[in-house]
XYZ file of C-alpha atoms in Angstrom:
665
model
C 0.000 0.000 0.000
C 1.360 3.515 -0.878
C 2.437 5.901 1.851
C -0.125 8.524 0.928
C -2.986 5.978 1.117
C -1.872 4.808 4.564
C -1.732 8.364 5.855
C -5.172 9.053 4.500
C -6.536 5.949 6.253
C -5.023 7.012 9.582
C -6.624 10.419 9.378
C -9.965 8.820 8.558
C -9.687 6.460 11.516
C -8.941 9.356 13.923
C -11.906 11.324 12.698
C -14.133 8.280 13.054
C -13.105 7.658 16.663
C -13.615 11.306 17.662
C -16.798 11.881 15.692
C -20.126 12.755 17.442
C -22.087 10.549 15.059
C -22.507 7.327 16.953
C -24.233 5.486 14.169
C -21.463 6.009 11.569
C -20.397 2.607 10.172
C -16.903 1.297 10.730
C -14.684 1.211 7.694
C -12.751 -1.976 7.405
C -9.039 -1.784 6.733
C -6.117 -4.090 6.581
C -4.534 -5.174 9.802
C -1.322 -3.266 9.086
C -3.114 0.094 9.123
C -5.224 -0.637 12.252
C -2.215 -0.676 14.487
C -1.278 2.855 13.445
C -4.759 4.385 13.773
C -5.438 2.672 17.075
C -2.513 4.406 18.829
C -3.551 7.786 17.432
C -7.245 7.748 18.470
C -7.248 5.729 21.675
C -7.061 8.623 24.126
C -9.610 10.750 22.269
C -12.116 7.877 22.128
C -11.886 7.105 25.836
C -12.611 10.692 26.731
C -15.565 10.769 24.351
C -16.970 7.532 25.766
C -17.128 8.737 29.395
C -18.614 12.062 28.295
C -21.411 10.174 26.515
C -22.144 8.115 29.625
C -22.466 11.228 31.779
C -24.755 12.884 29.254
C -26.920 9.777 29.135
C -27.425 9.677 32.926
C -28.423 13.357 33.014
C -30.741 13.143 30.040
C -32.741 10.108 31.311
C -36.353 11.185 32.019
C -39.920 9.620 31.819
C -40.564 11.235 28.466
C -37.233 10.041 27.071
C -37.692 6.500 28.359
C -40.789 6.330 26.273
C -39.000 7.030 23.004
C -38.140 3.382 22.534
C -34.663 2.254 23.289
C -32.553 5.439 23.409
C -30.773 4.258 26.546
C -29.867 0.985 25.050
C -28.647 2.586 21.869
C -26.433 5.055 23.695
C -25.055 2.360 25.956
C -24.319 0.161 22.977
C -22.718 3.017 21.096
C -20.596 4.133 24.023
C -19.555 0.753 25.351
C -16.056 -0.562 24.947
C -13.728 -3.418 25.669
C -10.458 -3.257 27.561
C -7.006 -4.593 26.985
C -5.002 -6.543 29.502
C -2.939 -3.571 30.615
C -5.400 -0.688 29.865
C -8.885 0.552 30.800
C -11.900 -1.771 30.638
C -14.197 0.901 29.185
C -13.153 0.421 25.559
C -15.798 -0.575 22.985
C -16.060 -4.029 21.536
C -14.657 -3.186 18.132
C -11.482 -1.796 19.792
C -10.907 -5.213 21.319
C -11.521 -6.771 17.945
C -9.070 -4.349 16.356
C -6.473 -5.079 19.026
C -6.859 -8.797 18.451
C -6.430 -8.270 14.763
C -3.330 -6.126 15.320
C -1.860 -8.799 17.560
C -2.152 -11.286 14.739
C -5.150 -13.307 16.009
C -7.774 -14.275 13.493
C -10.759 -14.473 15.910
C -11.990 -12.136 18.726
C -11.741 -12.957 22.367
C -15.112 -14.547 23.056
C -14.854 -14.498 26.817
C -14.015 -10.803 26.836
C -16.932 -10.140 24.542
C -19.242 -12.033 26.952
C -17.981 -9.978 29.891
C -18.626 -6.812 27.958
C -22.199 -7.882 27.178
C -22.836 -8.689 30.841
C -21.553 -5.295 31.870
C -23.808 -3.570 29.343
C -26.889 -5.439 30.590
C -26.147 -4.523 34.177
C -25.659 -0.882 33.224
C -28.926 -0.875 31.274
C -30.869 -2.376 34.203
C -29.534 0.286 36.546
C -30.637 3.039 34.187
C -34.055 1.420 33.772
C -34.549 1.287 37.538
C -33.687 4.958 37.759
C -36.258 5.774 35.105
C -38.919 3.670 36.921
C -38.240 5.532 40.165
C -38.721 8.837 38.406
C -42.067 7.613 37.015
C -43.343 6.960 40.539
C -43.252 10.657 41.440
C -46.495 12.462 42.478
C -49.216 12.827 39.905
C -48.880 16.631 39.675
C -45.253 16.351 38.566
C -46.113 14.193 35.565
C -47.263 15.647 32.262
C -51.027 15.700 31.875
C -50.783 14.562 28.304
C -49.256 11.197 29.340
C -51.881 10.556 32.042
C -54.626 11.164 29.580
C -52.978 8.833 27.113
C -52.673 6.061 29.733
C -56.319 6.394 30.667
C -57.411 6.175 27.073
C -55.363 3.047 26.469
C -56.735 1.432 29.636
C -60.308 2.233 28.668
C -59.778 0.764 25.248
C -58.320 -2.407 26.737
C -61.267 -2.868 29.119
C -63.715 -2.231 26.307
C -62.042 -4.838 24.127
C -62.154 -7.405 26.937
C -65.842 -6.745 27.506
C -66.578 -7.230 23.835
C -64.739 -10.555 23.851
C -66.713 -11.771 26.902
C -70.064 -10.608 25.563
C -69.726 -12.429 22.244
C -68.615 -16.076 22.715
C -67.034 -17.758 19.754
C -69.915 -20.072 18.848
C -72.592 -17.394 19.289
C -71.309 -15.850 16.100
C -70.854 -18.996 14.051
C -73.451 -21.404 15.594
C -77.208 -20.926 16.052
C -78.796 -21.013 19.491
C -80.312 -24.474 19.026
C -76.966 -26.021 18.122
C -75.243 -24.324 21.051
C -78.003 -25.660 23.315
C -77.369 -29.112 21.884
C -73.736 -28.840 22.984
C -74.681 -27.680 26.479
C -76.981 -30.642 27.092
C -73.944 -32.905 27.541
C -72.840 -30.951 30.629
C -73.813 -31.708 34.202
C -75.094 -29.209 36.742
C -71.629 -28.261 37.997
C -70.305 -27.620 34.504
C -73.372 -25.579 33.583
C -72.819 -23.432 36.655
C -69.247 -22.740 35.581
C -70.292 -21.882 32.033
C -72.896 -19.441 33.375
C -70.057 -17.366 34.858
C -68.299 -16.840 31.511
C -70.585 -14.242 29.948
C -74.171 -13.095 29.667
C -74.780 -15.097 26.517
C -73.391 -18.269 28.066
C -75.505 -17.668 31.148
C -78.657 -17.555 29.036
C -77.672 -20.878 27.483
C -76.657 -22.516 30.769
C -79.946 -21.569 32.474
C -82.236 -22.695 29.677
C -85.324 -24.476 31.045
C -85.051 -27.352 28.578
C -81.604 -28.327 29.876
C -82.653 -28.353 33.528
C -85.958 -30.087 32.744
C -84.133 -32.967 31.056
C -81.692 -33.137 33.927
C -84.532 -33.196 36.465
C -86.435 -35.988 34.730
C -83.192 -37.861 34.101
C -82.551 -38.048 37.842
C -86.025 -39.490 38.466
C -87.916 -36.377 39.551
C -91.268 -35.318 38.019
C -91.328 -38.042 35.397
C -94.824 -37.120 34.169
C -94.248 -33.353 34.026
C -93.725 -31.118 31.003
C -91.415 -28.164 30.426
C -94.176 -25.615 31.025
C -95.118 -27.009 34.437
C -92.403 -25.088 36.273
C -91.181 -21.493 35.734
C -87.640 -22.423 36.827
C -86.543 -26.026 36.511
C -83.150 -25.177 37.942
C -84.757 -24.239 41.259
C -87.050 -27.249 41.032
C -84.089 -29.594 40.649
C -82.314 -27.944 43.571
C -85.389 -28.353 45.766
C -85.777 -31.992 44.725
C -82.149 -32.747 45.573
C -82.435 -31.063 48.955
C -85.628 -32.967 49.661
C -84.017 -36.263 48.647
C -81.081 -35.533 50.937
C -83.450 -34.812 53.825
C -85.465 -37.961 53.170
C -82.321 -40.069 53.107
C -81.239 -38.622 56.437
C -84.711 -39.321 57.858
C -84.491 -42.912 56.656
C -81.215 -43.421 58.490
C -82.415 -41.792 61.718
C -86.037 -43.068 61.606
C -87.512 -39.579 61.522
C -91.053 -39.316 60.171
C -94.638 -40.265 60.806
C -95.925 -43.786 61.489
C -99.529 -44.768 60.892
C -101.289 -48.064 61.507
C -103.893 -48.871 58.875
C -106.588 -50.702 60.819
C -109.951 -52.010 59.710
C -112.291 -51.860 62.705
C -114.500 -54.874 62.005
C -112.662 -57.192 64.317
C -111.446 -59.643 61.664
C -108.048 -61.092 60.897
C -105.780 -59.719 58.160
C -105.319 -62.154 55.268
C -103.146 -60.409 52.656
C -101.623 -56.990 51.910
C -100.472 -55.332 48.696
C -99.199 -51.818 47.957
C -98.162 -49.762 44.953
C -97.290 -46.075 44.836
C -99.717 -44.392 47.248
C -102.279 -47.231 47.370
C -102.492 -49.933 50.049
C -104.932 -52.837 49.672
C -105.885 -55.333 52.398
C -108.223 -58.325 52.612
C -109.747 -59.796 55.796
C -111.354 -62.980 57.001
C -114.699 -61.156 57.047
C -114.628 -61.045 53.236
C -114.075 -57.287 53.219
C -111.483 -55.582 51.040
C -110.168 -52.157 52.065
C -108.248 -49.695 49.909
C -106.258 -46.774 51.365
C -105.021 -43.801 49.395
C -102.162 -42.412 51.480
C -102.254 -39.109 49.587
C -106.002 -38.665 50.077
C -107.172 -40.501 53.166
C -110.840 -39.514 52.685
C -111.109 -40.750 49.108
C -114.463 -42.341 48.239
C -112.610 -45.048 46.268
C -111.493 -46.549 49.588
C -114.819 -48.321 49.979
C -114.965 -51.361 47.702
C -118.118 -53.410 47.305
C -117.785 -57.145 46.928
C -119.750 -59.181 44.422
C -123.293 -60.289 45.218
C -122.394 -63.993 45.201
C -119.917 -63.589 48.036
C -122.244 -61.213 49.880
C -125.134 -63.699 50.012
C -122.955 -66.557 51.206
C -123.015 -67.329 54.949
C -120.470 -67.341 56.382
C -118.744 -65.086 53.895
C -115.574 -66.569 52.375
C -112.169 -65.309 53.399
C -110.123 -63.081 51.151
C -107.184 -65.144 49.951
C -104.997 -62.820 47.816
C -105.036 -59.120 46.976
C -103.079 -57.154 44.358
C -103.049 -53.435 43.499
C -101.329 -51.102 41.041
C -101.862 -47.459 40.170
C -105.115 -48.054 38.240
C -106.865 -51.227 39.450
C -107.129 -53.460 42.528
C -107.928 -57.180 42.564
C -108.885 -59.761 45.200
C -109.606 -63.505 45.261
C -111.768 -65.407 47.741
C -111.785 -68.886 49.177
C -114.752 -69.863 47.003
C -112.811 -69.180 43.772
C -114.278 -65.746 42.945
C -112.116 -62.959 41.549
C -113.067 -59.271 41.750
C -111.350 -56.269 40.202
C -112.026 -52.578 41.010
C -110.865 -49.201 39.815
C -108.659 -47.297 42.246
C -110.198 -44.017 41.068
C -113.889 -44.777 41.519
C -114.106 -47.856 43.772
C -117.659 -49.091 44.266
C -118.811 -52.027 42.176
C -116.248 -54.379 40.595
C -115.192 -53.759 37.014
C -114.542 -57.478 36.464
C -115.863 -60.542 38.243
C -115.505 -64.200 37.385
C -115.781 -67.544 39.147
C -113.165 -70.261 38.748
C -113.844 -73.950 39.091
C -111.333 -74.445 41.866
C -109.539 -72.618 44.615
C -107.289 -69.781 43.466
C -103.667 -70.723 44.160
C -101.922 -67.635 42.753
C -102.810 -64.117 41.673
C -100.645 -61.508 39.926
C -101.306 -57.982 38.697
C -98.934 -56.159 36.388
C -97.288 -53.225 38.200
C -97.510 -50.868 35.217
C -100.440 -52.020 33.053
C -104.011 -53.337 33.518
C -103.195 -57.042 33.150
C -104.475 -59.705 35.586
C -103.378 -63.325 35.791
C -104.832 -65.996 38.084
C -104.239 -69.718 38.535
C -106.653 -72.302 39.959
C -104.978 -75.713 40.141
C -103.273 -76.317 36.761
C -105.528 -73.830 34.926
C -104.188 -70.346 34.144
C -106.221 -67.367 32.966
C -104.896 -64.072 31.618
C -107.146 -60.987 31.358
C -106.362 -57.466 30.207
C -108.185 -54.244 29.342
C -108.457 -52.849 25.829
C -108.153 -49.222 24.784
C -111.755 -48.466 25.764
C -111.398 -49.994 29.233
C -113.295 -53.247 28.582
C -111.769 -56.355 30.115
C -111.459 -59.539 28.134
C -109.705 -62.894 28.458
C -106.723 -63.051 26.126
C -105.304 -66.444 27.103
C -106.262 -69.640 28.936
C -103.832 -72.512 29.431
C -103.506 -75.746 31.375
C -100.207 -76.928 32.833
C -99.243 -80.513 33.678
C -99.070 -79.715 37.407
C -100.626 -77.359 39.918
C -99.454 -73.770 39.705
C -97.904 -72.667 42.985
C -96.870 -69.078 42.183
C -96.760 -66.675 39.270
C -95.519 -63.205 38.364
C -96.201 -60.852 35.450
C -93.194 -59.429 33.652
C -93.215 -55.617 33.955
C -92.740 -53.280 31.043
C -94.503 -55.483 28.504
C -97.714 -53.473 28.223
C -101.197 -54.782 27.669
C -100.565 -55.666 24.029
C -98.030 -58.434 24.705
C -98.209 -59.505 28.387
C -95.905 -62.241 29.617
C -96.327 -64.360 32.754
C -93.856 -66.656 34.549
C -95.388 -69.597 36.439
C -93.987 -72.159 38.882
C -95.342 -75.699 38.938
C -93.208 -77.733 41.365
C -89.781 -78.127 39.695
C -90.704 -76.460 36.377
C -90.943 -72.794 35.398
C -93.072 -71.845 32.387
C -93.491 -68.680 30.319
C -97.045 -67.909 29.215
C -97.290 -65.733 26.113
C -100.747 -65.145 24.550
C -99.154 -65.140 21.103
C -97.967 -68.733 21.511
C -100.123 -71.838 21.495
C -98.801 -73.369 24.703
C -96.620 -72.287 27.625
C -92.898 -72.495 27.000
C -90.681 -74.339 29.503
C -87.946 -72.120 30.873
C -86.458 -74.327 33.606
C -87.084 -77.892 34.684
C -84.881 -80.163 36.831
C -86.542 -83.288 38.158
C -86.572 -83.564 41.919
C -85.425 -79.974 42.527
C -88.533 -77.877 43.274
C -88.629 -74.111 42.835
C -89.207 -72.276 46.113
C -89.486 -68.606 45.010
C -89.823 -66.568 41.842
C -89.496 -62.986 40.604
C -89.089 -61.235 37.251
C -87.815 -57.956 35.884
C -88.308 -56.529 32.414
C -85.446 -58.644 31.012
C -84.732 -61.528 33.423
C -86.451 -64.154 35.532
C -84.911 -65.295 38.826
C -85.925 -68.469 40.650
C -84.714 -70.236 43.758
C -84.076 -73.973 43.368
C -84.003 -76.410 46.279
C -81.385 -79.167 46.154
C -82.454 -82.509 47.686
C -80.742 -85.829 48.308
C -77.078 -86.035 47.383
C -77.363 -82.831 45.385
C -77.687 -80.735 48.549
C -74.006 -81.445 49.249
C -73.069 -80.305 45.753
C -73.033 -76.584 46.495
C -76.388 -76.281 48.249
C -79.442 -74.354 47.068
C -79.048 -72.015 44.119
C -80.693 -69.066 42.421
C -80.868 -69.331 38.631
C -81.315 -66.256 36.450
C -82.639 -66.629 32.897
C -82.821 -64.124 30.062
C -86.308 -63.509 28.703
C -84.951 -62.626 25.283
C -82.962 -65.803 24.690
C -84.399 -68.158 27.285
C -80.877 -69.141 28.317
C -79.366 -69.017 31.837
C -77.180 -65.970 32.427
C -76.182 -66.449 36.073
C -76.261 -68.980 38.895
C -75.590 -67.581 42.360
C -75.980 -68.700 45.936
C -74.593 -71.527 48.010
C -76.776 -72.208 51.023
C -78.092 -75.207 52.889
C -81.317 -73.366 53.614
C -84.172 -72.819 51.178
C -84.521 -69.466 49.468
C -87.837 -68.017 50.595
C -88.064 -64.655 48.762
C -86.401 -62.932 45.799
C -86.672 -59.320 44.695
C -85.312 -58.703 41.220
C -87.876 -56.232 39.887
C -87.193 -53.425 42.399
C -83.463 -54.044 42.858
C -80.755 -51.815 41.333
C -79.396 -52.833 37.910
C -77.327 -56.035 37.929
C -78.166 -56.689 41.600
C -80.439 -59.281 43.186
C -81.559 -59.391 46.827
C -82.999 -62.522 48.412
C -83.902 -64.043 51.757
C -83.278 -67.525 53.073
C -84.392 -69.833 55.836
C -80.837 -69.798 57.166
C -81.668 -66.323 58.637
C -79.591 -64.363 56.154
C -80.302 -61.625 53.636
C -77.995 -61.775 50.623
C -77.264 -59.378 47.768
C -75.656 -60.783 44.593
C -73.965 -59.095 41.655
C -75.270 -60.864 38.564
C -72.389 -59.672 36.370
C -69.673 -61.226 38.523
C -71.805 -63.936 40.133
C -70.499 -62.975 43.570
C -72.042 -61.924 46.848
C -72.126 -58.203 47.617
C -73.597 -58.398 51.118
C -74.622 -61.121 53.553
C -76.539 -60.012 56.647
C -77.595 -62.108 59.594
C -81.081 -60.694 59.998
C -83.910 -62.848 61.367
C -83.712 -65.892 63.628
C -86.958 -67.390 62.218
C -86.007 -66.937 58.585
C -86.454 -64.101 56.098
C -89.967 -63.757 54.706
C -89.823 -60.538 52.629
C -87.062 -58.283 51.322
C -86.444 -55.270 49.087
C -83.371 -53.141 48.297
C -82.357 -50.021 46.419
C -78.981 -48.433 45.686
C -78.003 -47.883 49.352
C -80.386 -49.642 51.768
C -82.098 -52.983 52.379
C -85.408 -53.535 54.153
C -86.154 -57.062 55.322
C -88.930 -58.763 57.249
C -88.744 -61.983 59.228
C -90.957 -64.695 60.595
C -90.534 -63.348 64.144
C -92.251 -60.068 63.152
C -89.131 -57.926 62.933
C -88.643 -55.271 60.230
C -84.982 -54.268 59.771
C -83.451 -51.439 57.747
C -79.828 -51.978 56.682
C -77.140 -49.819 55.114
C -75.906 -51.912 52.202
C -72.358 -50.619 51.800
C -71.441 -50.857 55.477
C -73.658 -53.864 56.233
C -74.870 -52.149 59.407
C -78.383 -52.181 60.819
C -79.849 -48.676 60.987
C -82.981 -49.454 62.997
C -85.701 -52.074 63.476
C -89.397 -52.343 64.370
C -91.193 -55.320 65.883
C -94.768 -56.598 65.752
C -96.324 -59.845 66.837
C -96.930 -61.664 63.525
C -94.650 -62.622 60.610
C -93.840 -59.937 58.077
C -95.424 -61.023 54.789
C -95.233 -57.718 52.925
C -92.455 -55.121 52.602
C -92.619 -52.413 49.968
C -90.975 -48.997 49.928
C -90.323 -46.128 47.551
C -88.315 -42.948 47.955
C -90.060 -41.607 51.060
C -92.581 -44.219 52.264
C -92.503 -47.752 53.622
C -95.426 -50.165 53.959
C -95.133 -53.330 56.044
C -97.755 -55.981 56.692
C -97.644 -58.393 59.641
C -100.087 -61.162 58.686
C -101.064 -63.890 61.201
C -100.631 -67.526 60.242
C -103.731 -68.486 62.235
C -106.790 -67.035 60.542
C -109.211 -68.356 63.188
C -107.746 -67.354 66.550
C -109.469 -67.619 69.881
C -111.550 -64.532 70.661
C -111.236 -62.030 73.448
C -113.846 -63.858 75.512
C -113.552 -67.301 77.012
C -116.133 -68.821 74.677
C -114.930 -70.039 71.280
C -118.000 -68.778 69.416
C -117.040 -65.128 69.827
C -116.587 -63.722 66.308
C -114.668 -60.667 67.472
C -110.971 -61.407 67.521
C -108.746 -59.559 69.927
C -106.535 -56.812 68.484
C -103.345 -58.738 69.091
C -104.555 -61.527 66.768
C -105.602 -59.379 63.797
C -102.315 -58.372 62.218
C -100.910 -54.911 61.570
C -100.319 -52.723 58.526
C -97.801 -49.927 59.150
C -97.248 -46.943 56.886
C -94.018 -44.963 57.382
C -93.632 -41.513 55.806
C -90.076 -40.161 56.039
C -90.777 -36.963 54.113
C -92.741 -35.435 56.988
C -91.609 -33.924 60.253
C -92.485 -36.131 63.185
C -92.439 -33.154 65.581
C -95.296 -31.289 63.899
C -98.755 -31.288 65.441
C -100.331 -33.288 62.606
C -98.132 -36.296 63.269
C -98.983 -36.887 66.900
C -100.221 -40.417 67.476
C -103.987 -40.852 67.045
C -104.323 -42.003 70.665
C -102.978 -38.578 71.710
C -105.165 -36.598 69.303
C -108.501 -38.052 70.447
C -111.024 -36.058 72.436
C -112.968 -36.758 75.610
C -116.292 -35.969 73.978
C -116.132 -39.127 71.846
C -118.545 -41.743 73.116
C -116.520 -44.768 72.038
C -113.702 -45.806 74.337
C -112.485 -48.591 72.102
C -109.369 -46.691 71.020
C -108.461 -45.528 74.534
C -109.460 -41.953 73.820
C -107.091 -40.043 76.050
C -106.621 -36.495 74.791
C -102.975 -36.080 75.738
C -102.444 -33.563 72.959
C -104.851 -31.093 74.610
C -103.575 -29.132 77.651
C -105.074 -30.262 80.947
C -106.273 -26.786 81.911
C -108.340 -26.519 78.725
C -109.826 -29.930 79.361
C -110.628 -28.985 82.920
C -112.365 -25.824 81.774
C -114.532 -27.623 79.226
C -115.272 -30.667 81.381
C -116.037 -29.711 84.970
C -116.248 -33.341 85.994
C -112.488 -33.607 85.498
């Protein structure tokens, strides 16, 4: 390189190092010329660098910090590297130039990293100083900036409100489709969605959603959407009521009523369904109670003229009731059927040739089935309410028990019958009964049916009783094939409840004093309770409790999961009927002896003593036992009543009021 060109480059390098323009680009030069220009401009550059730092510290203000990176630019422009024997405030390109002058082909990376760290620390210090100046009193800040901040904040809040008020699918999806999406959420998820925005709240509180949820949980099954102004509140009230009723069940809180028929005769049979309770007596009378309307005129049922003119009148043998009709059979083979709405004269009456051995009434449709010896008769009502016989059949052996399969309707009723060791299915559409189960020498002891299965208890005799004991066989009504075989007991199964049990569960009672619950899917025992020392006579269960009755007259309520007895009630005679729903329980203690000795010494006294008649108890756990209306009848009676048969002691009336109205006391 010529001497004049090298001199010109040195002068250019000096001017560049001492220039006030911080953004002027660096002109690259050969390494031989850098050594010369570096010595000439080193002192001038160092002085300029510290002057720039001082100016930057003085010029830092809130308005300048807002200009977008002036501090960082000045720090970057005024920063410098240091040599081993000189100041550490030199810029980075000086270190690069020094390395190039020393003959190295690459910069010192560690020194560059130290320089970057120092710059960051210096920038943070300056930023903190600017933040402290921004926190000065409001009057010291420019009004223009405050106004600008408020406008930006208002715009931000307005934008957020617009986003919350217009959910994403309200713009792109119609209301019906959005409601379709919301119907897959439960109550908790709907409550969370209602807090998102106003539009989501309207969707989450739609009456259709809460109506479907209410009916889906079993409340108000027969209601429509327009029956309640707010189904959300209705569902909340129903849940609170169910929680209260469950607590009352566990603590035996409620009202207890004894349904007595004051003609002095013995109780023969009891049946209940929903709010109706039907009872038959040895006097030939049949009494119907409506627990929701105790003064209903339908409670008085007239018997047929044939039984009325007979002396002595025949006993009532079996009674059955559902929500629409009530039926009763007599010892002379007569069958009567009444309407639960009107009562009065029977809607249907017929006379069988023999004694009625079994009677069944469909729980959900007007279908009646009766068996006299081996003969079976099936009657049902048509659309206009006229009763007609749809099927008559004759089995090889005497029918001992029968049940009607629920959920079949009156168009295609189906009955299951037990005749010793055989179980038959009677379908009016088929010519003859179909055999479902038959094992010679192993009689069937109990029977029950649900809408899809039939369960029967089989007694093992002879050497077979040591081959696993007595069993319960469950058959499918659709295929006619066995689906489960549970149980292993030396005692006979006396009662089975499959219709009212939870899905896939079966509850049964045995003569070995135990109540058992089986899981039909696994074929295993869920619970085994030692309940009654004279054998179990009646049983029913739901998803959390079991109610059982025994031959000693004891009614027990059990908690299924824990297997613990909650409480018990005792009466004199065996418990032949146990039926409960959500809030009520009906039990019937029916005497085995229908002709007991009377209250007098003579045997010809037709008035049986109260202790021989049997008892029907109605428990209502939805009511408060402490209210005035639920005081026992013996305490609500008045002195002015002439009859003293019920021990009319007015304990509910204060003594001073009685004394004022009855001077004799």
